[in-house]
Structure formats: C-alpha cells, structure tokens
Amino acid sequence: MKQFALIVTLAAMAAALPLLIGESPYFTGIMISVLMMAALSSAWNLLGGYAGQYSFGHAAYFGAGAYTTMILITLFNLNPILCMAAGIVVACIIALITGSIVFRLRGHYFALASIAVAEIVRLSVLNFEFTGGAQGILLSDVSLWGLDLNSKNPFYYGMLLVLVVTLAITAHLRKSKTGFYLQAIREDQDAASSLGINLSFYKNKALLISAAVTSVLGSLYGVYIRFIDTSAVLDLRLSIEIILTAIIGGVGTLWGPVVGALLLVPLAEMLRSNFLGDALVKAGLVSETSGLGIFLKENLAHAHVLVYGIITVLCILYLPKGILGLFRRVK
Amino acid sequence: MIQHLLHISHVSKHFGGNVAVSDVSFSVDEKQIFGLIGPNGAGKTTLFNCITGFFPATYGDVIFDNKKINSLRPDEVCHLGMVRTWQRVKPLGSLTVLENVMVGAFSITNSIREAEAIAQENLQSVGLTEYANKSAGSLPIGLKKKLELARVLATHPKMLLLDEICGGLNHTETGSILDIIRSVRQKGATIVFIEHDMKAVTSICDRIVVLNSGEKLAEGTPEEITNNPDVIAAYLGGGHNA
C-alpha cells in the first residue's frame, strides 16, 4: 500500500509539472523521453529484473506497437486507441512465439534468441513494402477525441499514464503469487520447478505483460513523433538502452528503472546538445574554433552510448545492484 | 492387494551409452520411511530425478498414487503431492527465509496471507522461526537443510523425497532433522530418503533398497540389509558394520 501511495503522489506531482513550468516544448520533450524510457525499462524489468529472463530484443515489441499503429492509421485512418490495441495483439503474438519456443531452454539462450527475434522483425519490416521499408512511415494527420496532437502535452500525460500503470502492475505483482514465482524462477529454476512452479507458464506471463506495455509505448511514440523507421523503433540500440536504464537504476526493484531514466535520458540529451562542449567554451576553457572545441562539438554528440557504457561498467563494478541498491539495507 | 503409494517398475535411465539406473523396481507404502542407499555413483539421485520428472526414465514406469507420472513435469508431480529436496541445497538466495517457504506454500493457495500463515507454521515445525526475515542465502548449511525441509513441507506433500538431507551435518543437527522427519510421518506423509549415514538410515527407515552401479542389490528391513553379505561387500566394505 505504501508503494501505491508513493506512485500516486509522484504521479500527481509529475502531472502538475507542465502547469508549473508553462509552455516549454523543449523541456516537455525531454520529460516525455524520460517517462517513456522509465516505462519501457519498468516493463522490461518485470521480465528481466523479477523473472531473471534478460531480453535483449524488447525493441521488437516497441516496433510492433509503433508499426502496427502507424500502418493502420495511414491505411484505414482508424482511431489511434484501436490501433494501439491491435499493436498489443501483434506484440503478444511475437512474444508468444518467442516464449513458447525459447523458454524451454535455460541460461543465456533466451537472451540470444531475443536478439535473433528482434533482428528477424527488423529485417522483415525493412524488406516488406507495406511497412515502408527503409523509408519508414510518415504520418501527416492524426486526430483523437479533439485533442491537440500538435502539442506535446497529450503525449506527456499519455506516457505518464502508461508509466503509472506499469509501476502499479509491478507493485501489485511483486506482492502476489506471480511475483513470488517469478523471483523463485530467477533464483533457481530447478528449485522453483520442484516446488510446483510451471516455469514456462510464468515466464510467458511475464513476457506477455512486458511486451504488451512495451508495444503501447511504441504506439504512443509513433503518433507522437509522426515518423518511424527501423532505426528509430526496431534498433538493437534501443533494446540495450532499455536494459542499461534498468541496470543502472537497479534491476529487480520497483523504482530502479525510473531512477535510471531520470539520470540517463537527460544525460544523453546534454551530450547530444553538446552541453559539455558549450559549457567549456562559455567558461573560456576551450576556444570554439580550436581543435579541441571542434572535436568536442563534432564527436561528443555521438558519445552518449559511450557514456552509457562507462556508467554501466562503473555500476557493475561498484553498484552491482544499481543506484537504488545503495539505499537498500542489507538484511 | 495392497495399494502402494509409489511403485517403481523396471526403471532404467540411459545417458547415451551410459546406464545410470538399470531395471530398478520397488514399492513404497503409505506412511513408510523408505531408505535408498548405495555407494557414490550408484544412481540414487538419478532415480530421484526420474521419479520427480526432472528427466524421464528411458524405460519403465513410475506410478504414484495410482497415476502413471513418467512424462509429467516436476511442477505437475509436485501438484500430485510428491516433492523433493536437493542434495546440494537450492535456497532462493535473495529472498528471505519466510519468502522461500511461502513459495512452497503457493502450490496449495493463491492468497498471500494464507501462504504466510502456512510458511510460519512450517518454519516453526523445523525451528527456523527466529530466522524468518533473514536472507536465505546467508544461512549456514545446517539451517539451509532445514529450510529445504520447511519449503517442501509447505506444499503439504503426500510423499517427500529427501536427497541426503543430513549430508554435511553434525550429530546434533542430524538428530534434529530425523526428529522432524518422524513427526512428518506422524502427520501422515510418506518419506523416501537417500542417505549415506548408515546410523541415520537404520535408525529411522522401515524398509531399505540398496543400489549399486545402477542396479538394485538388495531390499529389506534395516536388519536384513545390515546383515546381507552382498551389501556388506559392496557398500559397507569388508564386512565391518558401520
């Protein structure tokens, strides 16, 4: 109950944020990214953190939601909410096929197979015609319930809603039979199985919930950006960012993914916008026209993955339980 | 005809060309404490794995409670009322002791509150109540063995298969585990028991099967077994009773 109260309180604060800040598309945009990554990582965490099944292919479910929605809107001009539901169905079908085959195996096979499935989806989308191939899909016009979809606010609240629902599902699950079973599977599959846990059923259950949430986020993202291609929504990099966010924040904890996203997304944005380089120039430490200044400007923007990598290594070395692990008392 | 709770009929297990268990048959009656002994590599644990569904027997049948369970998964076998412990203990390390036992209890209830009550009850019966909120991974081996026992008891099994539950324990610890096993039987469960400690086996078992190199060497009461010349030669070594 304490966790639910915390979720509601923080959600209310987050909901009030745009009203306090006023109209700032740039800031809202970053916050949307934070919320989306927090929700993606929370959804991944259900499967990876609680059940211990590391999926390296969650982009497939994100892409399934995004592509299904965009295709249905462009072809039939369906209500985006219906398209989102269709996206969930597609993502769950992919998840069921993957899970029913791969969860029979133990150890790292699921991780490897999840990459393979995501790549199959990506390459198929890239080569089919109805998916727009390498050109992607551009959405010129979309409407829902008279909302102003040119503003970022509907998407801010949409992402917030999905995040809150995901956190509530997580908080509920971990205090339920399913949550106990998932953690038992993570700790020892043989012991879990001998105690009456149907391994593949519970792994599939976690995967399905995770894939469904991920696909909803993909749908939202597509309508928000109004353009998708495989490198935006089906890339292995996206899958890895989702995992890193959870690892750095704290795998298998309720708030870890949120903390990870709050840290990493703004950091990536700062690097992308050459924040560091600009700061050094402003401070007069580096001349804008000097070799170093140009180097920073040209290269630092692409460096956020490198920075993620460095932070991950440091986390694994010094904070194996993530940032939230710092605050967890050892029993 | 007497109904056996567990009937093993001509069970063999081959790993490639390796025969780990060869044509073993025996029956366990309700409320028995049944010993399964034999030197290292005799196939005892392999037989447990065949019975509980971790891998299927190559030949032969396993009948439990009048059901053929050869091709069932371990979780299905557990739901029929047969559950095992592990020679190398498998605590769910990052969960607490109480949560470990609750995982067992969830096989008979969906409610958190009930699972917790069942778990507390079973922790008490093995004497782990004071460790309930400790992390399971941090317990010493003697207590981990008791945790294994509490966890399987929480599934309310008809039959327990205990794989060297006293292995690595001292006399006091062994004694207290044997007491628990006796009281479990008192409550109506049947126990099959792999053990090396001959004193423990002969003091507690009603009936014993001896395996050697995957084959059944002898079967009988503890007295018959300790006096059987084949068993003495193969297992006890050189005719000295342990």
XYZ file of C-alpha atoms in Angstrom:
573
model
C 0.000 0.000 0.000
C 2.889 2.303 0.826
C 4.219 1.845 -2.701
C 0.850 2.592 -4.276
C 0.589 5.796 -2.249
C 4.073 6.780 -3.396
C 3.223 6.048 -7.030
C 0.075 8.173 -6.849
C 1.842 11.044 -5.097
C 4.731 11.156 -7.549
C 2.356 10.804 -10.496
C 0.303 13.747 -9.242
C 3.456 15.824 -8.942
C 4.549 14.812 -12.436
C 1.082 15.661 -13.749
C 1.297 19.146 -12.261
C 4.741 19.764 -13.730
C 3.701 21.118 -17.179
C 1.311 23.565 -15.484
C 4.107 24.902 -13.293
C 6.731 25.091 -15.997
C 4.415 26.654 -18.545
C 4.718 26.107 -22.279
C 8.201 24.752 -22.923
C 8.236 22.255 -25.781
C 11.928 21.520 -25.297
C 11.581 20.643 -21.626
C 8.338 18.738 -22.208
C 10.054 16.791 -24.973
C 12.830 15.682 -22.665
C 10.329 14.756 -19.968
C 8.378 12.654 -22.474
C 11.585 10.793 -23.270
C 12.274 10.289 -19.577
C 8.776 8.951 -18.927
C 8.914 6.716 -21.968
C 12.293 5.245 -21.067
C 11.196 4.788 -17.445
C 8.089 2.925 -18.592
C 9.994 0.849 -21.173
C 12.590 -0.082 -18.621
C 9.944 -0.878 -15.982
C 8.197 -3.166 -18.435
C 11.488 -4.864 -19.241
C 12.198 -5.107 -15.516
C 9.124 -7.299 -14.953
C 10.700 -9.971 -17.104
C 14.407 -9.227 -16.706
C 14.508 -7.985 -13.152
C 11.924 -10.144 -11.442
C 11.934 -13.334 -13.505
C 15.639 -13.016 -14.369
C 14.997 -13.534 -18.095
C 17.154 -10.948 -19.846
C 15.508 -9.887 -23.073
C 17.850 -8.124 -25.476
C 15.098 -7.722 -28.034
C 12.455 -5.512 -26.483
C 12.714 -3.189 -29.476
C 10.714 -5.832 -31.343
C 7.671 -5.202 -29.140
C 8.158 -1.438 -29.243
C 8.408 -1.625 -33.019
C 5.395 -3.930 -33.238
C 3.285 -1.322 -31.449
C 4.676 1.581 -33.446
C 4.424 -0.045 -36.873
C 1.005 -1.613 -36.348
C -0.393 1.714 -35.207
C 1.187 3.780 -37.968
C 0.215 1.344 -40.721
C -3.395 1.103 -39.547
C -3.725 4.873 -39.226
C -2.252 5.586 -42.661
C -4.205 2.820 -44.401
C -7.593 2.948 -42.694
C -7.473 6.101 -40.601
C -8.586 4.069 -37.596
C -8.924 5.507 -34.124
C -5.389 5.529 -32.623
C -6.627 3.752 -29.497
C -7.904 0.838 -31.637
C -4.582 0.778 -33.449
C -2.819 0.642 -30.117
C -4.928 -2.385 -29.154
C -4.014 -4.033 -32.456
C -0.370 -3.283 -31.677
C -0.712 -5.109 -28.370
C -2.094 -8.143 -30.182
C 0.789 -8.168 -32.664
C 3.385 -7.732 -29.906
C 1.814 -10.518 -27.856
C 1.817 -12.863 -30.848
C 5.526 -12.222 -31.354
C 6.092 -12.687 -27.615
C 4.137 -15.955 -27.514
C 6.007 -17.394 -30.464
C 9.344 -16.402 -28.935
C 8.456 -17.543 -25.441
C 6.890 -20.853 -26.331
C 9.978 -21.869 -28.260
C 12.763 -20.320 -26.264
C 11.650 -20.578 -22.656
C 12.151 -24.327 -22.829
C 15.836 -23.528 -22.813
C 17.760 -22.348 -19.814
C 20.511 -19.874 -19.201
C 21.561 -17.422 -21.865
C 19.573 -18.942 -24.681
C 16.630 -16.656 -24.090
C 18.879 -13.596 -24.237
C 20.429 -14.777 -27.503
C 17.134 -15.795 -29.053
C 15.521 -12.494 -28.103
C 18.169 -10.684 -30.166
C 17.532 -13.070 -33.047
C 13.774 -12.496 -32.969
C 14.202 -8.721 -32.809
C 16.542 -8.837 -35.795
C 14.110 -11.014 -37.743
C 11.368 -8.472 -37.067
C 13.642 -5.561 -38.001
C 14.832 -7.148 -41.258
C 11.312 -8.193 -42.217
C 9.985 -4.686 -41.672
C 12.909 -3.282 -43.628
C 12.153 -5.502 -46.610
C 8.358 -5.567 -46.739
C 6.611 -2.974 -48.846
C 3.587 -2.325 -46.636
C 5.913 -1.296 -43.803
C 7.528 1.425 -45.871
C 10.831 -0.458 -45.977
C 13.861 1.700 -45.377
C 11.866 4.884 -45.900
C 9.736 4.321 -42.840
C 6.242 5.693 -42.347
C 5.311 9.337 -42.170
C 2.043 10.314 -40.560
C 0.636 13.554 -41.949
C -2.513 13.848 -39.956
C -3.956 12.188 -36.909
C -6.722 13.038 -34.512
C -8.154 11.651 -31.313
C -11.105 12.967 -29.322
C -10.432 16.531 -30.404
C -7.110 16.594 -28.555
C -4.462 18.954 -29.831
C -1.969 16.377 -31.019
C 0.377 19.072 -32.271
C 1.027 19.952 -28.672
C 3.305 17.724 -26.647
C 1.121 17.728 -23.561
C -1.218 14.861 -24.551
C 1.827 12.662 -25.062
C 3.357 13.750 -21.781
C 0.219 12.627 -19.974
C -0.080 9.502 -22.112
C 3.439 8.382 -21.265
C 2.886 9.278 -17.614
C -0.275 7.182 -17.552
C 1.484 4.164 -19.054
C 4.348 4.542 -16.583
C 1.968 4.751 -13.626
C 0.062 1.690 -14.818
C 3.312 -0.240 -15.303
C 4.569 0.689 -11.847
C 1.218 -0.251 -10.333
C 1.301 -3.626 -12.112
C 4.851 -4.180 -10.844
C 3.986 -3.164 -7.278
C 0.945 -5.419 -7.340
C 2.750 -8.384 -8.896
C 5.652 -8.414 -6.537
C 3.310 -8.792 -3.578
C 1.402 -11.583 -5.306
C 1.849 -15.272 -6.003
C 3.043 -14.487 -9.517
C 5.686 -12.097 -8.193
C 6.976 -14.688 -5.756
C 7.047 -17.275 -8.501
C 8.937 -15.008 -10.899
C 11.567 -14.314 -8.277
C 11.825 -18.013 -7.461
C 12.438 -18.671 -11.168
C 15.150 -16.006 -11.189
C 16.877 -17.519 -8.158
C 16.792 -21.203 -9.075
C 14.764 -22.795 -11.845
C 15.162 -26.363 -10.594
C 14.075 -25.468 -7.089
C 11.185 -23.421 -8.500
C 10.062 -26.275 -10.714
C 10.230 -28.840 -7.915
C 8.038 -26.588 -5.761
C 5.239 -26.723 -8.281
C 6.017 -23.713 -10.454
C 5.205 -24.163 -14.140
C 8.309 -22.428 -15.445
C 7.265 -21.712 -19.000
C 3.784 -20.539 -17.987
C 5.094 -17.905 -15.582
C 7.930 -16.806 -17.850
C 5.457 -16.392 -20.696
C 3.080 -14.495 -18.449
C 5.836 -12.027 -17.514
C 6.914 -11.729 -21.147
C 3.363 -11.070 -22.343
C 2.714 -8.296 -19.823
C 6.089 -6.794 -20.599
C 5.579 -6.982 -24.367
C 2.077 -5.504 -24.168
C 3.220 -2.451 -22.201
C 6.227 -2.011 -24.486
C 4.013 -2.087 -27.545
C 1.660 0.568 -26.113
C 4.684 2.822 -25.654
C 5.683 2.142 -29.254
C 2.226 3.186 -30.455
C 2.371 6.384 -28.432
C 5.848 7.141 -29.694
C 4.833 6.681 -33.328
C 1.892 9.053 -33.100
C 3.992 11.495 -31.070
C 6.913 11.711 -33.498
C 4.707 11.004 -36.549
C 7.581 9.318 -38.249
C 9.072 5.902 -37.669
C 11.664 3.776 -39.369
C 13.522 0.671 -38.296
C 16.476 2.593 -36.882
C 14.163 4.588 -34.607
C 11.912 1.867 -33.235
C 13.438 -1.534 -34.007
C 17.121 -0.992 -33.394
C 19.205 -3.199 -31.111
C 20.482 0.042 -29.552
C 17.008 0.744 -28.201
C 16.842 -2.711 -26.615
C 20.190 -2.124 -24.982
C 19.293 1.354 -23.717
C 16.232 -0.159 -22.053
C 18.384 -2.750 -20.278
C 21.083 -0.258 -19.260
C 18.482 2.058 -17.772
C 17.225 -0.773 -15.568
C 20.702 -1.991 -14.641
C 21.974 1.447 -13.719
C 18.856 2.323 -11.745
C 18.514 -1.045 -10.047
C 17.378 -4.323 -11.602
C 14.510 -6.085 -9.867
C 13.415 -3.017 -7.911
C 10.222 -1.043 -8.401
C 11.836 2.378 -8.740
C 15.169 1.408 -10.296
C 14.060 1.951 -13.912
C 12.585 5.355 -13.038
C 15.799 6.465 -11.348
C 17.829 5.131 -14.265
C 15.705 7.023 -16.804
C 15.819 10.255 -14.783
C 19.589 10.051 -14.831
C 20.362 8.695 -18.273
C 17.874 10.427 -20.565
C 18.791 13.999 -19.560
C 22.440 12.983 -19.641
C 22.118 11.688 -23.197
C 20.275 14.869 -24.134
C 23.029 17.027 -22.670
C 25.662 15.143 -24.605
C 23.605 15.290 -27.798
C 23.161 19.035 -27.494
C 26.884 19.454 -26.885
C 26.151 20.766 -23.416
C 29.628 19.940 -22.151
C 31.393 21.499 -25.118
C 29.292 24.673 -24.883
C 29.918 24.909 -21.157
C 33.661 24.637 -21.665
C 33.554 27.300 -24.373
C 31.455 29.617 -22.216
C 33.811 29.167 -19.316
C 36.618 30.225 -21.643
C 38.473 26.968 -21.116
C 38.248 25.882 -24.729
C 38.108 28.095 -27.791
C 35.221 27.293 -30.108
C 37.496 27.347 -33.114
C 40.343 25.406 -31.560
C 40.951 21.778 -32.456
C 39.541 20.546 -29.150
C 36.454 22.722 -29.428
C 35.639 21.377 -32.871
C 36.418 17.855 -31.756
C 34.007 18.124 -28.833
C 31.292 19.636 -30.967
C 31.608 17.020 -33.664
C 32.074 13.937 -31.548
C 30.553 14.401 -28.143
C 27.050 14.363 -29.553
C 27.529 10.786 -30.633
C 29.148 9.846 -27.372
C 26.100 9.186 -25.250
C 26.240 5.470 -25.896
C 29.892 5.523 -24.868
C 28.975 7.383 -21.692
C 26.216 4.821 -21.017
C 28.853 2.141 -21.417
C 31.234 3.783 -18.976
C 28.468 4.313 -16.427
C 27.403 0.692 -16.831
C 30.919 -0.579 -16.225
C 31.224 1.624 -13.135
C 27.827 0.434 -11.928
C 28.711 -3.219 -12.361
C 31.996 -2.677 -10.534
C 30.795 -0.516 -7.678
C 26.998 -0.668 -7.646
C 26.032 -4.156 -8.796
C 22.513 -3.575 -7.534
C 22.196 -0.232 -9.271
C 21.760 3.187 -7.763
C 18.805 2.007 -5.685
C 20.998 -0.754 -4.281
C 22.837 1.990 -2.388
C 19.773 2.716 -0.323
C 18.783 -0.857 0.322
C 19.700 -2.098 3.753
C 21.395 -5.474 3.784
C 19.259 -7.984 5.597
C -3.914 -56.362 -2.993
C -2.203 -53.566 -1.110
C -2.155 -50.178 -2.824
C 1.327 -48.790 -2.949
C 1.714 -45.018 -2.857
C 4.759 -45.151 -5.122
C 5.570 -48.001 -7.437
C 8.772 -48.043 -9.458
C 8.586 -50.641 -12.180
C 11.685 -51.719 -14.157
C 13.007 -48.186 -14.391
C 16.179 -47.623 -16.415
C 17.906 -44.379 -17.277
C 20.470 -44.200 -20.048
C 22.646 -41.205 -20.809
C 23.891 -42.032 -24.292
C 25.712 -45.333 -23.780
C 25.921 -44.776 -20.041
C 23.484 -46.722 -17.932
C 22.927 -44.761 -14.729
C 19.961 -46.767 -13.483
C 19.218 -50.252 -14.721
C 15.940 -52.125 -14.284
C 15.137 -50.997 -10.749
C 11.795 -51.922 -9.195
C 10.410 -51.335 -5.733
C 7.295 -50.090 -3.995
C 6.756 -47.683 -1.175
C 3.690 -47.951 1.036
C 1.822 -45.135 2.627
C 3.356 -43.680 5.778
C 6.569 -45.616 5.289
C 10.012 -44.164 5.795
C 11.866 -45.759 2.942
C 15.646 -45.655 2.649
C 17.534 -45.564 -0.639
C 21.221 -46.221 -0.078
C 24.255 -47.131 -2.098
C 27.824 -46.027 -2.755
C 28.582 -42.822 -4.659
C 27.503 -43.075 -8.278
C 25.025 -45.864 -7.588
C 22.246 -43.910 -9.307
C 20.252 -42.751 -6.296
C 19.920 -39.114 -7.304
C 19.348 -40.101 -10.938
C 16.462 -42.269 -9.770
C 15.062 -39.304 -7.830
C 15.313 -37.203 -10.977
C 13.399 -39.858 -12.930
C 10.698 -40.110 -10.284
C 10.158 -36.365 -9.903
C 10.149 -35.587 -13.622
C 13.475 -33.773 -13.949
C 14.314 -36.233 -16.639
C 12.157 -39.052 -17.878
C 13.130 -42.676 -17.396
C 14.385 -44.323 -20.572
C 12.449 -47.496 -19.787
C 9.979 -48.495 -17.118
C 7.126 -46.866 -15.276
C 6.754 -44.630 -12.268
C 3.314 -44.941 -10.666
C 2.377 -42.506 -7.935
C -0.982 -42.574 -6.189
C -2.322 -44.856 -8.968
C -1.226 -42.457 -11.700
C 1.495 -43.020 -14.214
C 3.754 -39.986 -13.874
C 6.606 -40.877 -16.264
C 6.137 -37.968 -18.584
C 4.967 -35.319 -16.132
C 6.982 -32.182 -15.399
C 8.361 -31.599 -11.886
C 5.725 -28.949 -11.152
C 2.948 -31.351 -12.147
C 4.446 -34.054 -9.952
C 4.533 -31.537 -7.095
C 0.850 -30.774 -7.550
C 0.092 -34.505 -7.305
C 1.668 -34.393 -3.870
C 5.249 -35.546 -4.366
C 8.080 -33.133 -3.753
C 11.836 -33.435 -3.352
C 14.742 -31.711 -1.658
C 18.189 -31.284 -3.136
C 21.473 -32.830 -2.133
C 23.138 -29.525 -2.924
C 20.701 -27.167 -1.276
C 18.944 -24.676 -3.524
C 17.837 -21.744 -1.396
C 16.239 -18.841 -3.267
C 19.155 -16.730 -2.131
C 17.895 -13.167 -2.406
C 14.533 -13.967 -0.821
C 14.059 -14.193 2.920
C 13.650 -17.485 4.730
C 9.943 -16.811 5.147
C 9.531 -15.942 1.453
C 11.298 -19.165 0.464
C 8.771 -21.201 2.389
C 5.905 -19.076 1.048
C 6.946 -20.087 -2.483
C 6.320 -23.677 -1.423
C 3.016 -22.763 0.186
C 1.768 -21.100 -3.010
C 1.362 -24.542 -4.553
C -1.703 -25.014 -2.348
C -3.009 -21.454 -2.018
C -3.227 -18.258 -4.050
C -3.550 -15.949 -1.090
C -0.531 -14.124 0.294
C -1.950 -14.162 3.797
C -2.601 -17.907 3.773
C 0.797 -18.630 2.248
C 2.428 -16.619 5.003
C 0.481 -18.471 7.691
C 1.409 -21.860 6.221
C 5.025 -20.740 5.937
C 5.187 -19.554 9.551
C 3.697 -22.843 10.691
C 6.305 -24.845 8.825
C 9.165 -22.615 9.903
C 8.100 -23.281 13.436
C 7.965 -27.041 12.911
C 11.611 -27.071 11.757
C 12.706 -24.462 14.293
C 13.552 -21.606 11.905
C 11.051 -19.043 13.165
C 13.722 -16.706 14.507
C 15.398 -16.611 11.067
C 12.194 -15.819 9.155
C 13.350 -12.401 7.948
C 16.975 -13.314 7.269
C 18.110 -13.691 3.678
C 18.065 -17.382 2.768
C 21.471 -17.192 1.123
C 23.106 -16.115 4.385
C 22.107 -19.172 6.435
C 24.712 -21.780 7.429
C 24.358 -25.204 5.788
C 22.561 -26.862 8.696
C 19.831 -24.250 8.616
C 19.673 -24.290 4.811
C 18.855 -28.001 5.004
C 16.083 -27.239 7.461
C 14.851 -24.505 5.144
C 14.692 -27.037 2.284
C 12.604 -29.222 4.523
C 10.275 -26.409 5.614
C 9.831 -25.350 1.984
C 8.748 -28.785 0.767
C 6.559 -29.330 3.829
C 4.712 -26.125 2.972
C 3.453 -27.809 -0.210
C 1.616 -30.264 2.087
C 3.010 -33.297 0.230
C 1.798 -36.869 0.402
C 5.330 -38.000 -0.262
C 8.690 -36.392 0.359
C 11.858 -37.419 -1.437
C 14.808 -36.288 0.651
C 18.180 -36.320 -1.075
C 20.896 -36.513 1.583
C 19.070 -34.124 3.840
C 21.575 -34.947 6.612
C 24.666 -34.699 4.369
C 27.311 -32.454 5.892
C 25.531 -32.098 9.207
C 26.862 -32.934 12.676
C 25.219 -35.399 15.070
C 23.012 -32.875 16.823
C 21.798 -31.413 13.542
C 21.198 -34.871 12.073
C 19.274 -35.838 15.186
C 17.019 -32.827 14.954
C 16.345 -33.434 11.238
C 15.466 -37.074 11.970
C 13.062 -35.893 14.666
C 11.375 -33.606 12.151
C 11.101 -36.478 9.656
C 9.500 -38.707 12.287
C 6.961 -36.058 13.163
C 6.196 -35.503 9.475
C 5.450 -39.189 9.099
C 3.313 -38.986 12.205
C 1.179 -36.445 10.385
C 0.642 -38.917 7.558
C 3.323 -38.248 4.932
C 5.439 -40.906 3.286
C 9.181 -40.407 3.043
C 11.822 -41.713 0.678
C 15.218 -40.948 1.956
C 18.639 -41.039 0.268
C 21.328 -41.114 2.880
C 24.933 -42.073 3.446
C 24.811 -42.007 7.209
C 24.068 -45.696 7.949
C 23.226 -44.982 11.537
C 20.623 -42.449 10.495
C 19.180 -44.797 7.870
C 18.940 -47.876 10.063
C 17.527 -45.933 12.980
C 14.688 -44.347 11.051
C 13.789 -46.450 7.992
C 11.133 -49.134 7.852
C 12.476 -50.547 4.649
C 15.626 -50.055 2.606
C 16.642 -50.552 -1.011
C 20.342 -50.762 -1.819
C 21.543 -49.603 -5.232
C 24.942 -50.442 -6.620
C 26.203 -49.360 -10.066
C 22.659 -48.508 -11.075
C 21.223 -51.888 -10.146
C 19.137 -52.962 -7.212
C 21.371 -55.017 -4.970
C 19.058 -55.777 -2.067
C 15.826 -54.823 -0.396
C 14.606 -55.453 3.121
C 14.291 -54.218 6.665
C 17.263 -52.359 8.165
C 18.243 -55.532 9.972
C 18.176 -57.685 6.856
C 20.177 -55.085 4.970
C 22.910 -54.708 7.551
C 23.280 -58.497 7.670
C 23.179 -59.046 3.916
C 26.642 -60.243 2.798
C 26.303 -58.682 -0.680
C 25.503 -55.299 0.819
C 28.345 -55.579 3.279
C 30.747 -56.413 0.480
C 29.551 -53.712 -1.909
C 28.652 -50.892 0.350
C 29.821 -51.255 3.896
C 33.121 -52.567 2.680
C 34.974 -55.540 4.130
C 32.301 -56.774 6.490
C 32.502 -54.081 9.170
C 29.131 -52.836 10.214
C 29.109 -49.082 10.418
